[in-house]
Every structure is written in structure tokens, then in C-alpha cells.
Short mmCIF file of C-alpha atoms and ligand atoms in Angstrom, two decimals:
data_model
loop_
_atom_site.label_atom_id
_atom_site.label_comp_id
_atom_site.label_asym_id
_atom_site.label_seq_id
_atom_site.Cartn_x
_atom_site.Cartn_y
_atom_site.Cartn_z
CA UNK O 238 130.95 -137.25 119.46
CA UNK O 239 127.41 -135.78 120.24
CA UNK O 240 124.99 -133.47 118.33
CA UNK O 241 122.05 -131.38 118.55
CA UNK O 242 119.38 -132.93 116.15
CA UNK O 243 115.77 -132.28 115.51
CA UNK O 244 113.84 -134.84 113.64
CA UNK O 245 110.17 -133.93 112.01
CA UNK O 246 107.28 -136.02 110.88
CA UNK O 247 108.60 -139.32 112.21
CA UNK O 248 106.52 -142.37 113.01
CA UNK O 249 108.16 -143.29 116.45
CA UNK O 250 107.93 -146.99 117.48
CA UNK O 251 109.38 -147.63 120.71
CA UNK O 252 109.02 -149.52 123.97
CA UNK O 253 108.37 -147.45 127.21
CA UNK O 254 110.25 -147.50 130.42
CA UNK O 255 113.61 -147.60 132.36
CA UNK O 256 113.65 -151.33 133.20
CA UNK O 257 113.07 -154.60 131.28
CA UNK O 258 109.61 -155.23 129.99
CA UNK O 259 108.49 -158.76 131.18
CA UNK O 260 105.72 -161.23 129.89
CA UNK O 261 102.81 -159.44 128.12
CA UNK O 262 104.40 -155.91 128.40
CA UNK O 263 106.94 -156.99 125.97
CA UNK O 264 104.28 -156.55 123.17
CA UNK O 265 103.22 -152.85 124.15
CA UNK O 266 104.92 -150.55 122.09
CA UNK O 267 104.22 -146.88 121.90
CA UNK O 268 103.46 -145.69 118.28
CA UNK O 269 103.23 -142.10 117.73
CA UNK O 270 102.65 -140.48 114.16
CA UNK O 271 103.89 -137.16 112.83
CA UNK O 272 106.26 -136.82 115.93
CA UNK O 273 109.32 -134.48 116.81
CA UNK O 274 112.17 -135.89 118.54
CA UNK O 275 114.80 -133.45 119.80
CA UNK O 276 118.14 -134.16 120.75
CA UNK O 277 120.36 -131.84 122.65
CA UNK O 278 124.15 -132.63 123.10
CA UNK O 279 123.34 -136.31 122.26
CA UNK O 280 120.54 -136.76 124.80
CA UNK O 281 116.84 -136.93 123.94
CA UNK O 282 115.23 -133.61 125.30
CA UNK O 283 111.82 -133.87 123.71
CA UNK O 284 109.49 -136.42 122.09
CA UNK O 285 105.92 -135.55 121.10
CA UNK O 286 103.65 -134.10 118.72
CA UNK O 287 105.43 -132.24 115.71
CA UNK O 288 106.76 -128.99 116.51
CA UNK O 289 109.86 -126.76 115.89
CA UNK O 290 109.98 -125.40 112.40
CA UNK O 291 107.45 -122.57 113.19
CA UNK O 292 109.64 -121.85 116.58
CA UNK O 293 111.43 -119.17 114.56
CA UNK O 294 115.24 -119.27 115.20
CA UNK O 295 114.94 -121.78 118.13
CA UNK O 296 116.53 -124.68 116.27
CA UNK O 297 119.25 -122.95 114.56
CA UNK O 298 122.04 -124.92 116.17
CA UNK O 299 120.24 -128.08 115.47
CA UNK O 300 120.70 -130.44 112.51
CA UNK O 301 117.26 -130.84 110.80
CA UNK O 302 116.06 -134.10 109.64
CA UNK O 303 112.56 -135.02 107.83
CA UNK O 304 111.57 -138.51 108.59
CA UNK O 305 108.44 -138.24 106.66
CA UNK O 306 107.54 -141.88 105.29
CA UNK O 307 110.07 -143.69 107.74
CA UNK O 308 109.84 -145.19 111.02
CA UNK O 309 112.09 -144.21 114.02
CA UNK O 310 113.13 -147.02 116.50
CA UNK O 311 115.52 -146.89 119.40
CA UNK O 312 118.99 -148.09 118.30
CA UNK O 313 119.38 -151.81 118.39
CA UNK O 314 121.38 -153.10 121.29
CA UNK O 315 123.20 -156.44 120.75
CA UNK O 316 123.89 -157.84 124.10
CA UNK O 317 125.88 -160.81 123.34
CA UNK O 318 128.81 -161.04 121.20
CA UNK O 319 132.32 -162.33 120.86
CA UNK O 320 133.56 -159.90 118.34
CA UNK O 321 137.14 -159.38 119.14
CA UNK O 322 139.21 -162.44 118.02
CA UNK O 323 141.76 -163.76 115.81
CA UNK O 324 141.40 -166.03 112.77
CA UNK O 325 138.42 -168.00 111.58
CA UNK O 326 137.07 -171.45 111.53
CA UNK O 327 135.70 -172.12 108.17
CA UNK O 328 136.76 -175.65 107.94
CA UNK O 329 135.32 -176.46 111.11
CA UNK O 330 131.89 -175.19 109.49
CA UNK O 331 132.44 -177.46 106.67
CA UNK O 332 132.97 -180.49 109.16
CA UNK O 333 129.69 -179.71 110.75
CA UNK O 334 127.97 -179.68 107.53
CA UNK O 335 129.43 -183.33 107.13
CA UNK O 336 127.63 -184.11 110.32
CA UNK O 337 130.23 -183.46 113.14
CA UNK O 338 128.89 -181.81 116.26
CA UNK O 339 130.17 -178.56 117.83
CA UNK O 340 131.02 -180.44 120.87
CA UNK O 341 132.95 -183.26 119.38
CA UNK O 342 135.07 -180.75 117.40
CA UNK O 343 135.75 -179.07 120.68
CA UNK O 344 136.64 -182.44 122.46
CA UNK O 345 139.21 -183.17 120.04
CA UNK O 346 140.88 -179.79 120.41
CA UNK O 347 139.57 -177.72 117.68
CA UNK O 348 136.58 -175.17 118.29
CA UNK O 349 137.19 -172.39 120.83
CA UNK O 350 140.72 -173.80 121.48
CA UNK O 351 141.69 -173.13 117.89
CA UNK O 352 140.58 -169.55 118.13
CA UNK O 353 142.45 -169.22 121.42
CA UNK O 354 145.65 -170.03 119.52
CA UNK O 355 144.88 -167.56 116.69
CA UNK O 356 144.22 -164.85 119.20
CA UNK O 357 147.23 -165.35 121.10
CA UNK O 358 149.20 -165.26 118.03
CA UNK O 359 147.48 -161.46 117.26
CA UNK O 360 148.83 -158.10 118.58
CA UNK O 361 146.65 -155.23 119.32
CA UNK O 362 146.66 -153.50 116.05
CA UNK O 363 145.42 -156.71 114.43
CA UNK O 364 142.81 -157.59 116.81
CA UNK O 365 141.53 -154.12 116.86
CA UNK O 366 141.48 -153.57 113.16
CA UNK O 367 139.66 -156.76 112.69
CA UNK O 368 136.99 -155.82 115.48
CA UNK O 369 136.60 -152.28 113.98
CA UNK O 370 135.37 -154.02 110.58
CA UNK O 371 132.61 -155.77 112.56
CA UNK O 372 131.52 -152.64 114.38
CA UNK O 373 131.08 -150.95 111.04
CA UNK O 374 128.80 -153.79 109.92
CA UNK O 375 126.79 -153.74 113.07
CA UNK O 376 126.17 -150.08 112.84
CA UNK O 377 125.16 -150.47 109.22
CA UNK O 378 122.34 -152.90 110.57
CA UNK O 379 121.11 -150.44 113.27
CA UNK O 380 123.23 -151.36 116.33
CA UNK O 381 124.24 -148.54 118.62
CA UNK O 382 125.31 -150.64 121.58
CA UNK O 383 126.99 -154.00 121.61
CA UNK O 384 128.33 -156.15 124.32
CA UNK O 385 131.66 -157.99 123.68
CA UNK O 386 133.31 -160.87 125.63
CA UNK O 387 136.91 -161.78 126.18
CA UNK O 388 137.41 -165.65 126.33
CA UNK O 389 139.67 -166.27 123.43
CA UNK O 390 142.89 -165.51 125.55
CA UNK O 391 142.38 -167.85 128.55
CA UNK O 392 145.59 -166.46 129.84
CA UNK O 393 146.19 -163.22 131.72
CA UNK O 394 147.93 -161.19 128.90
CA UNK O 395 145.42 -162.28 126.17
CA UNK O 396 142.36 -161.99 128.13
CA UNK O 397 143.42 -158.37 129.05
CA UNK O 398 144.37 -157.63 125.66
CA UNK O 399 141.02 -158.47 124.28
CA UNK O 400 139.57 -156.29 126.88
CA UNK O 401 141.99 -153.50 126.06
CA UNK O 402 141.05 -153.66 122.50
CA UNK O 403 137.42 -153.08 123.43
CA UNK O 404 138.29 -150.13 125.57
CA UNK O 405 140.40 -148.68 123.02
CA UNK O 406 137.43 -148.93 120.16
CA UNK O 407 134.87 -147.42 122.96
CA UNK O 408 137.21 -144.37 123.39
CA UNK O 409 137.75 -143.70 119.84
CA UNK O 410 135.96 -140.25 119.40
CA UNK O 411 134.36 -141.19 116.05
CA UNK O 412 132.85 -144.56 117.31
CA UNK O 413 129.32 -145.31 116.07
CA UNK O 414 128.68 -148.27 118.54
CA UNK O 415 129.16 -148.06 122.30
CA UNK O 416 130.74 -151.20 123.80
CA UNK O 417 130.13 -152.83 126.97
CA UNK O 418 132.74 -155.36 128.11
CA UNK O 419 132.40 -158.77 129.51
CA UNK O 420 135.24 -160.89 131.04
CA UNK O 421 134.81 -164.66 129.97
CA UNK O 422 137.89 -166.14 131.00
CA UNK O 423 135.88 -169.29 131.80
CA UNK O 424 135.05 -169.95 128.20
CA UNK O 425 136.96 -173.18 127.94
CA UNK O 426 139.88 -174.72 129.88
CA UNK O 427 143.15 -173.84 128.01
CA UNK O 428 145.27 -176.78 126.88
CA UNK O 429 148.04 -175.69 129.29
CA UNK O 430 145.80 -176.95 132.31
CA UNK O 431 145.28 -180.35 130.68
CA UNK O 432 141.70 -180.76 131.96
CA UNK O 433 142.40 -179.33 135.49
CA UNK O 434 139.31 -177.20 135.60
CA UNK O 435 139.08 -176.23 139.14
CA UNK O 436 142.79 -175.28 139.17
CA UNK O 437 141.91 -173.02 136.08
CA UNK O 438 138.95 -171.39 138.00
CA UNK O 439 141.24 -170.73 140.87
CA UNK O 440 143.65 -168.89 138.44
CA UNK O 441 140.88 -166.82 137.00
CA UNK O 442 139.79 -165.69 140.48
CA UNK O 443 143.33 -165.05 142.11
CA UNK O 444 145.14 -163.69 138.98
CA UNK O 445 143.07 -162.48 136.04
CA UNK O 446 139.95 -161.21 137.68
CA UNK O 447 141.75 -158.85 139.87
CA UNK O 448 143.64 -157.35 137.16
CA UNK O 449 140.21 -157.06 135.05
CA UNK O 450 138.73 -155.17 137.80
CA UNK O 451 141.68 -152.95 138.94
CA UNK O 452 142.11 -151.68 135.25
CA UNK O 453 138.25 -151.37 134.97
CA UNK O 454 138.23 -153.55 131.90
CA UNK O 455 134.67 -155.16 132.30
CA UNK O 456 131.48 -154.75 133.88
CA UNK O 457 130.30 -158.31 133.63
CA UNK O 458 131.59 -161.79 134.18
CA UNK O 459 130.45 -164.68 132.07
CA UNK O 460 130.89 -168.45 132.02
CA UNK O 461 130.35 -171.21 129.69
CA UNK O 462 128.19 -173.26 132.02
CA UNK O 463 127.95 -176.71 130.23
CA UNK O 464 128.51 -180.40 130.46
CA UNK O 465 132.34 -181.11 129.83
CA UNK O 466 133.17 -177.41 130.10
CA UNK O 467 132.45 -175.60 133.64
CA UNK O 468 129.93 -177.58 136.00
CA UNK O 469 127.07 -175.71 137.83
CA UNK O 470 129.32 -175.65 140.93
CA UNK O 471 132.37 -174.43 139.30
CA UNK O 472 130.24 -171.61 137.73
CA UNK O 473 128.77 -170.67 140.98
CA UNK O 474 132.07 -170.21 142.76
CA UNK O 475 133.43 -168.34 139.78
CA UNK O 476 130.63 -165.88 139.62
CA UNK O 477 130.23 -165.41 143.40
CA UNK O 478 133.86 -164.36 143.33
CA UNK O 479 133.18 -162.06 140.27
CA UNK O 480 130.27 -160.43 142.19
CA UNK O 481 132.48 -160.00 145.56
CA UNK O 482 134.95 -157.98 143.17
CA UNK O 483 132.27 -156.01 141.31
CA UNK O 484 131.60 -157.74 138.19
CA UNK O 485 127.85 -158.50 137.79
CA UNK O 486 127.24 -162.19 136.61
CA UNK O 487 125.90 -163.54 133.25
CA UNK O 488 125.83 -167.26 132.09
CA UNK O 489 126.00 -169.37 129.00
CA UNK O 490 123.24 -171.51 130.11
CA UNK O 491 121.75 -174.83 128.83
CA UNK O 492 123.08 -174.19 125.23
CA UNK O 493 123.97 -177.91 124.61
CA UNK O 494 122.40 -180.03 127.47
CA UNK O 495 119.79 -179.04 130.14
CA UNK O 496 122.44 -178.60 132.93
CA UNK O 497 120.65 -176.51 135.20
CA UNK O 498 122.10 -173.01 134.18
CA UNK O 499 118.87 -171.25 134.03
CA UNK O 500 118.35 -172.24 137.67
CA UNK O 501 121.62 -171.20 138.62
CA UNK O 502 121.13 -167.77 136.99
CA UNK O 503 118.06 -167.32 139.12
CA UNK O 504 119.75 -168.40 142.16
CA UNK O 505 122.53 -165.86 141.80
CA UNK O 506 120.05 -163.26 140.42
CA UNK O 507 122.27 -162.94 137.32
CA UNK O 508 121.48 -159.97 135.01
CA UNK O 509 121.04 -162.49 132.23
CA UNK O 510 121.25 -166.10 131.24
CA UNK O 511 122.01 -166.63 127.63
CA UNK O 512 121.29 -169.24 124.84
CA UNK O 513 118.87 -171.31 127.08
CA UNK O 514 117.98 -173.76 123.95
CA UNK O 515 117.48 -176.55 126.56
CA UNK O 516 116.22 -174.48 129.68
CA UNK O 517 113.79 -176.56 131.83
CA UNK O 518 110.29 -175.56 132.70
CA UNK O 519 111.51 -174.83 136.38
CA UNK O 520 114.37 -172.84 135.18
CA UNK O 521 112.08 -170.73 133.18
CA UNK O 522 109.93 -170.13 135.98
CA UNK O 523 112.75 -169.18 138.27
CA UNK O 524 114.15 -166.68 135.69
CA UNK O 525 110.80 -165.12 135.59
CA UNK O 526 110.43 -164.91 139.42
CA UNK O 527 114.01 -163.30 139.83
CA UNK O 528 113.84 -161.07 137.06
CA UNK O 529 116.76 -162.62 135.11
CA UNK O 530 116.87 -161.42 131.56
CA UNK O 531 116.66 -164.45 129.36
CA UNK O 532 118.86 -163.54 126.20
CA UNK O 533 118.16 -165.69 123.26
CA UNK O 534 120.51 -166.13 120.25
CA UNK O 535 118.49 -167.64 117.27
CA UNK O 536 121.34 -167.38 114.86
CA UNK O 537 123.29 -169.82 116.82
CA UNK O 538 120.57 -172.37 116.83
CA UNK O 539 120.10 -171.99 113.34
CA UNK O 540 123.78 -172.15 112.43
CA UNK O 541 124.25 -175.36 114.55
CA UNK O 542 120.89 -176.71 113.42
CA UNK O 543 119.71 -177.01 116.95
CA UNK O 544 116.12 -176.51 118.30
CA UNK O 545 115.35 -172.77 118.96
CA UNK O 546 115.10 -171.74 122.73
CA UNK O 547 111.50 -171.36 123.74
CA UNK O 548 110.84 -167.78 123.40
CA UNK O 549 107.21 -167.94 123.27
CA UNK O 550 106.81 -170.02 126.55
CA UNK O 551 109.29 -167.85 128.29
CA UNK O 552 107.32 -164.61 127.47
CA UNK O 553 103.98 -166.48 128.44
CA UNK O 554 105.78 -167.51 131.91
CA UNK O 555 106.54 -163.80 132.47
CA UNK O 556 110.13 -163.61 131.53
CA UNK O 557 111.93 -160.50 130.31
CA UNK O 558 113.41 -161.92 126.89
CA UNK O 559 116.25 -160.08 125.05
CA UNK O 560 117.54 -160.98 121.60
CA UNK O 561 121.23 -160.76 120.58
CA UNK O 562 123.37 -162.14 117.73
CA UNK O 563 126.20 -164.09 119.45
CA UNK O 564 128.69 -163.16 116.60
CA UNK O 565 131.69 -165.38 116.99
CA UNK O 566 133.94 -167.21 114.74
CA UNK O 567 132.64 -170.84 115.56
CA UNK O 568 129.06 -171.61 116.55
CA UNK O 569 127.59 -168.62 114.95
CA UNK O 570 129.64 -166.47 112.26
CA UNK O 571 127.06 -163.94 111.85
CA UNK O 572 125.98 -160.55 113.41
CA UNK O 573 122.78 -160.31 111.24
CA UNK O 574 120.22 -158.26 112.93
CA UNK O 575 117.68 -158.69 110.13
CA UNK O 576 117.97 -162.59 110.41
CA UNK O 577 117.74 -162.37 113.98
CA UNK O 578 114.33 -160.65 113.74
CA UNK O 579 112.99 -163.17 111.27
CA UNK O 580 114.10 -166.36 113.28
CA UNK O 581 112.71 -164.92 116.39
CA UNK O 582 109.33 -164.27 114.82
CA UNK O 583 109.12 -167.19 112.56
CA UNK O 584 110.63 -169.89 114.69
CA UNK O 585 110.31 -168.75 118.30
CA UNK O 586 106.92 -167.38 117.87
CA UNK O 587 107.61 -163.93 119.21
CA UNK O 588 105.33 -161.00 117.81
CA UNK O 589 107.01 -158.28 115.99
CA UNK O 590 106.49 -155.99 118.75
CA UNK O 591 108.12 -158.35 121.38
CA UNK O 592 110.96 -158.72 119.05
CA UNK O 593 111.66 -154.89 118.83
CA UNK O 594 111.51 -154.75 122.63
CA UNK O 595 113.76 -157.75 122.89
CA UNK O 596 116.60 -156.12 120.72
CA UNK O 597 116.08 -152.59 122.28
CA UNK O 598 114.98 -151.96 125.98
CA UNK O 599 115.38 -155.74 127.13
CA UNK O 600 118.85 -155.85 125.50
CA UNK O 601 119.68 -152.69 127.25
CA UNK O 602 118.55 -154.18 130.56
CA UNK O 603 120.82 -157.14 129.84
CA UNK O 604 123.49 -154.66 130.27
CA UNK O 605 122.11 -152.73 133.09
CA UNK O 606 121.60 -149.72 130.82
CA UNK O 607 117.66 -149.56 130.70
CA UNK O 608 117.90 -146.20 132.30
CA UNK O 609 119.77 -144.70 129.73
CA UNK O 610 119.15 -146.31 126.27
CA UNK O 611 116.75 -148.69 124.62
CA UNK O 612 113.55 -146.61 124.21
CA UNK O 613 112.91 -143.03 122.74
CA UNK O 614 112.21 -141.20 125.82
CA UNK O 615 113.54 -137.94 127.32
CA UNK O 616 116.75 -138.29 129.20
CA UNK O 617 118.02 -141.35 127.27
CA UNK O 618 120.73 -141.27 124.58
CA UNK O 619 119.73 -140.16 121.09
CA UNK O 620 120.63 -143.37 119.69
CA UNK O 621 118.06 -144.28 116.85
CA UNK O 622 117.36 -146.72 113.65
CA UNK O 623 115.70 -144.84 110.82
CA UNK O 624 113.87 -147.47 108.59
CA UNK O 625 113.49 -146.91 104.95
CA UNK O 626 109.69 -147.62 105.54
CA UNK O 627 106.89 -146.45 107.66
CA UNK O 628 106.07 -150.19 108.36
CA UNK O 629 108.06 -151.78 111.13
CA UNK O 630 106.66 -155.24 110.18
CA UNK O 631 109.41 -155.00 107.50
CA UNK O 632 112.04 -155.95 110.24
CA UNK O 633 111.25 -159.74 110.08
CA UNK O 634 109.38 -159.70 106.83
CA UNK O 635 112.14 -158.61 104.64
CA UNK O 636 113.75 -161.73 105.71
CA UNK O 637 117.55 -161.34 106.11
CA UNK O 638 117.67 -157.91 104.38
CA UNK O 639 118.68 -154.68 105.76
CA UNK O 640 115.95 -151.88 105.87
CA UNK O 641 117.87 -149.46 107.97
CA UNK O 642 118.20 -146.25 106.19
CA UNK O 643 120.08 -144.30 108.63
CA UNK O 644 121.61 -144.94 112.01
CA UNK O 645 121.77 -142.25 114.61
CA UNK O 646 124.20 -142.25 117.35
CA UNK O 647 123.87 -139.77 120.06
CA UNK O 648 122.40 -137.18 117.55
CA UNK O 649 124.87 -137.92 114.85
CA UNK O 650 123.40 -139.14 111.44
CA UNK O 651 124.97 -141.96 109.79
CA UNK O 652 123.13 -142.73 106.51
CA UNK O 653 123.25 -146.40 105.47
CA UNK O 654 121.15 -146.55 102.17
O1 NIG L 200 128.09 -168.61 122.55
N1 NIG L 200 129.05 -171.36 123.55
C1 NIG L 200 130.23 -170.83 123.86
N2 NIG L 200 130.71 -169.71 123.37
C2 NIG L 200 130.12 -169.07 122.16
C3 NIG L 200 130.83 -170.06 121.01
C4 NIG L 200 132.56 -169.69 120.95
C5 NIG L 200 133.01 -170.40 119.71
O2 NIG L 200 132.53 -171.29 119.23
O3 NIG L 200 134.05 -169.69 119.47
C6 NIG L 200 128.66 -169.48 121.85
O4 NIG L 200 128.07 -170.16 121.29
FE1 FE L 201 128.14 -166.66 123.26
#
């Protein structure tokens, strides 16, 4: 659904550009007071000094919105989530509180494998209903585009089912959030492969990926490149095949140990490398050189009690950093945008302006969409967040609390508060 909308008296706060902002540029926002933003058929057609109400009759076919005292930002882009899954893992969380590690739970058959079992036991309707609930919560926190991954099927049927659920939600006429799908068949080796990782990679390449591509079910291919999961060599092989078939590469890289995932992402010119808690100095430099978006997920570090990724150093090295939530039932059962802002600014030493760029334009770049979303500029989608304050510093300052007043999707207003 798209609309015509005219917003008056706004304080517009936005990064500028049609590609990722790198290094120092991340802190440069355009701030405009008493601005008008015009959206025609869902697309931004004017941004600038206040106009409109005096133009008699011109805006009679537009919704009018007075944003006095409020901030207008681009809609948030959550560029890394796993929001389609069956079951939950609350007991696993309690084991971690008692000292067990994420990897040791996975090694004894829990973790991702238990969500795989629960997802295989779900049908389309149940998976879709549950995912729809998460989308509603995302919209309330200002998210207008989300990336979602498969990876809880690990067989052809269930991987495709997860992707079909996302496609169906994305085709919903009344959707509030656009969905970008990623094929993550290489999330873990399923029990039926009994540790035969190379055979499983062959199966993904020969049987599952072609079906994903033929049915246009994903744009990206991701892999959990991690010690004891998929090696650098196996990840390289998988992503090279994916690229051949038209899926752009992404990686879960250097999340638990420094394995060289950031270096591999640079070698492959991947669209993004994600997590990066243990990325090496050389890996950071290589990502900056090759323009790989470094997608940082501070909620996961927080929930796993792991050290945060070196966001400040990455930006200082000239990287384009994006922030995302990683919402999933295991390592991070949270899609909180407010807490993501707070952790990035408090613990990863990002400025508020950099964090805004990371959750808007750079998130869009991590999804190959910086040309159409991620900033408030003519030609982009009319996707916005209206804050209930004219001070955007509230985003991290109001820790873990939502200050979104209204989310706007392609010109349609969805009031929150
Ligand atoms: O991004 N690390 C791999 N994948 C997810 C976690 C998935 C899960 O625990 O279910 C992540 O942290
Ligand atoms: Fe993830």
C-alpha cells in the first residue's frame, strides 16, 4: 500500500547519499528545521524548506501531518535477523546463566539443532503467524525494512518453507515492513549428516541453492563461518557457488573465535560481514579496503556476555558499519532497536550520529538497497520514523525505551504512541 503524504514543520535528521557512508562520513548527518517532506505514491518527491499549506489546493489529495516538536528520521533497516522459526529456547538461556557456553550447548545437540527440530515440526500457517507477530513489534520500534534468514530447516523442504513464509509476508498488501530474504542453509550441519560437513555443503550447492534461485526465494546467501561449524574453506566454496547462481554473499564472521571470516569477506567482496566480535586488525583493514559493510550486532554480545565488536576502531579504520539486532531464538532473543542504539553508543563508542547512519543508510547498503531506502532524499521510499521528541539524542539516552511516535511506510502513517 502506498499513499500521498505531506509532512510539515519537521526536524529532519538523515544521512545523505545513495551508497554506504564510510569512516568519518558516518557521523555527518543533514539536519533541517521547519522542513517539509512530500511523498507521492509512496516515493519522496520533495525535501526542503516548509511549503505547501499556502499552495492552494495543490495538496488536496495528500494526507497532512504536522510534525512540530518531533524528529523525522529514515525508517530503520534491521539488516540481520532470523525472525522465522519454530519454538523457543528459554531453558537454554537458563543454562547459559549457570555458566554453560553457547558453543558447548550446540556441541551436545542443543542450540540451533533444537530450533531446527521445532521448525521442521511447524507448518506454513504456524510459522507465518509467529513471524507476523515479530514484524508488528519491529514496526512499533521504527523498522521499515528487515532482513530475514532461513537456516532452521537444514533440509530442502523446510529451508524453502521458511523462505516462502517470508515471501508471503512480503506480498501482504498491508505489510508495515519490507522483507529481504537470505538463504542460510549453511547455519549448522543437520544431525542426519552426522558431522559430514563437506557432503552437506555439496547437498546445499547441488540441491537446495538451485531451488532457492529458481523460485526467486532469496537475494543473499549467508554462512555461519565458525570453528566447529563451517571452515573458511567450506564457506569460500559455498559462497563462490552462491555467487555463480546469483546470490550475493554475506557471512556470520568471527563471532566466537577469530577464524579469518573478515578476511574471507574482503577476499570475496561480500556485501557484509556480520558479528565480527573477534575480527583481526588485518581483517578490519581488508574490509575497509574492499568496501564490505561491517554489520555489528551488540544485542548478541550483550546476551552472550561476550566482548563487543570494535565498532570505534572499525569506523576509524574507514569501514562502513551497520547495526542490526540478530533477533533469533538462541544467541539473542531480542529485536530491540532502542537497546541496540544504547549499547552501540555506550559500549562500542559510536557517536549517536554514527549509530543513526548505521541503522539507516548503512543497513540499507548491507542489503544492496542504499539507492532506494536509508535516507530522506528525493527518489527514495517514503519510509520514516517520527520521534516523540525533537531531540534525536533520546535514541540511546532513553535506554531500552521506545521513543517512536509514528512509523511511516511508503507514505502510510502507523501511529505507535
Ligand atoms: O547470529 N551464530 C549463528 N547464528 C545465530 C544464532 C542462531 C541461534 O542460536 O539459533 C547468530 O548468533
Ligand atoms: Fe545471526
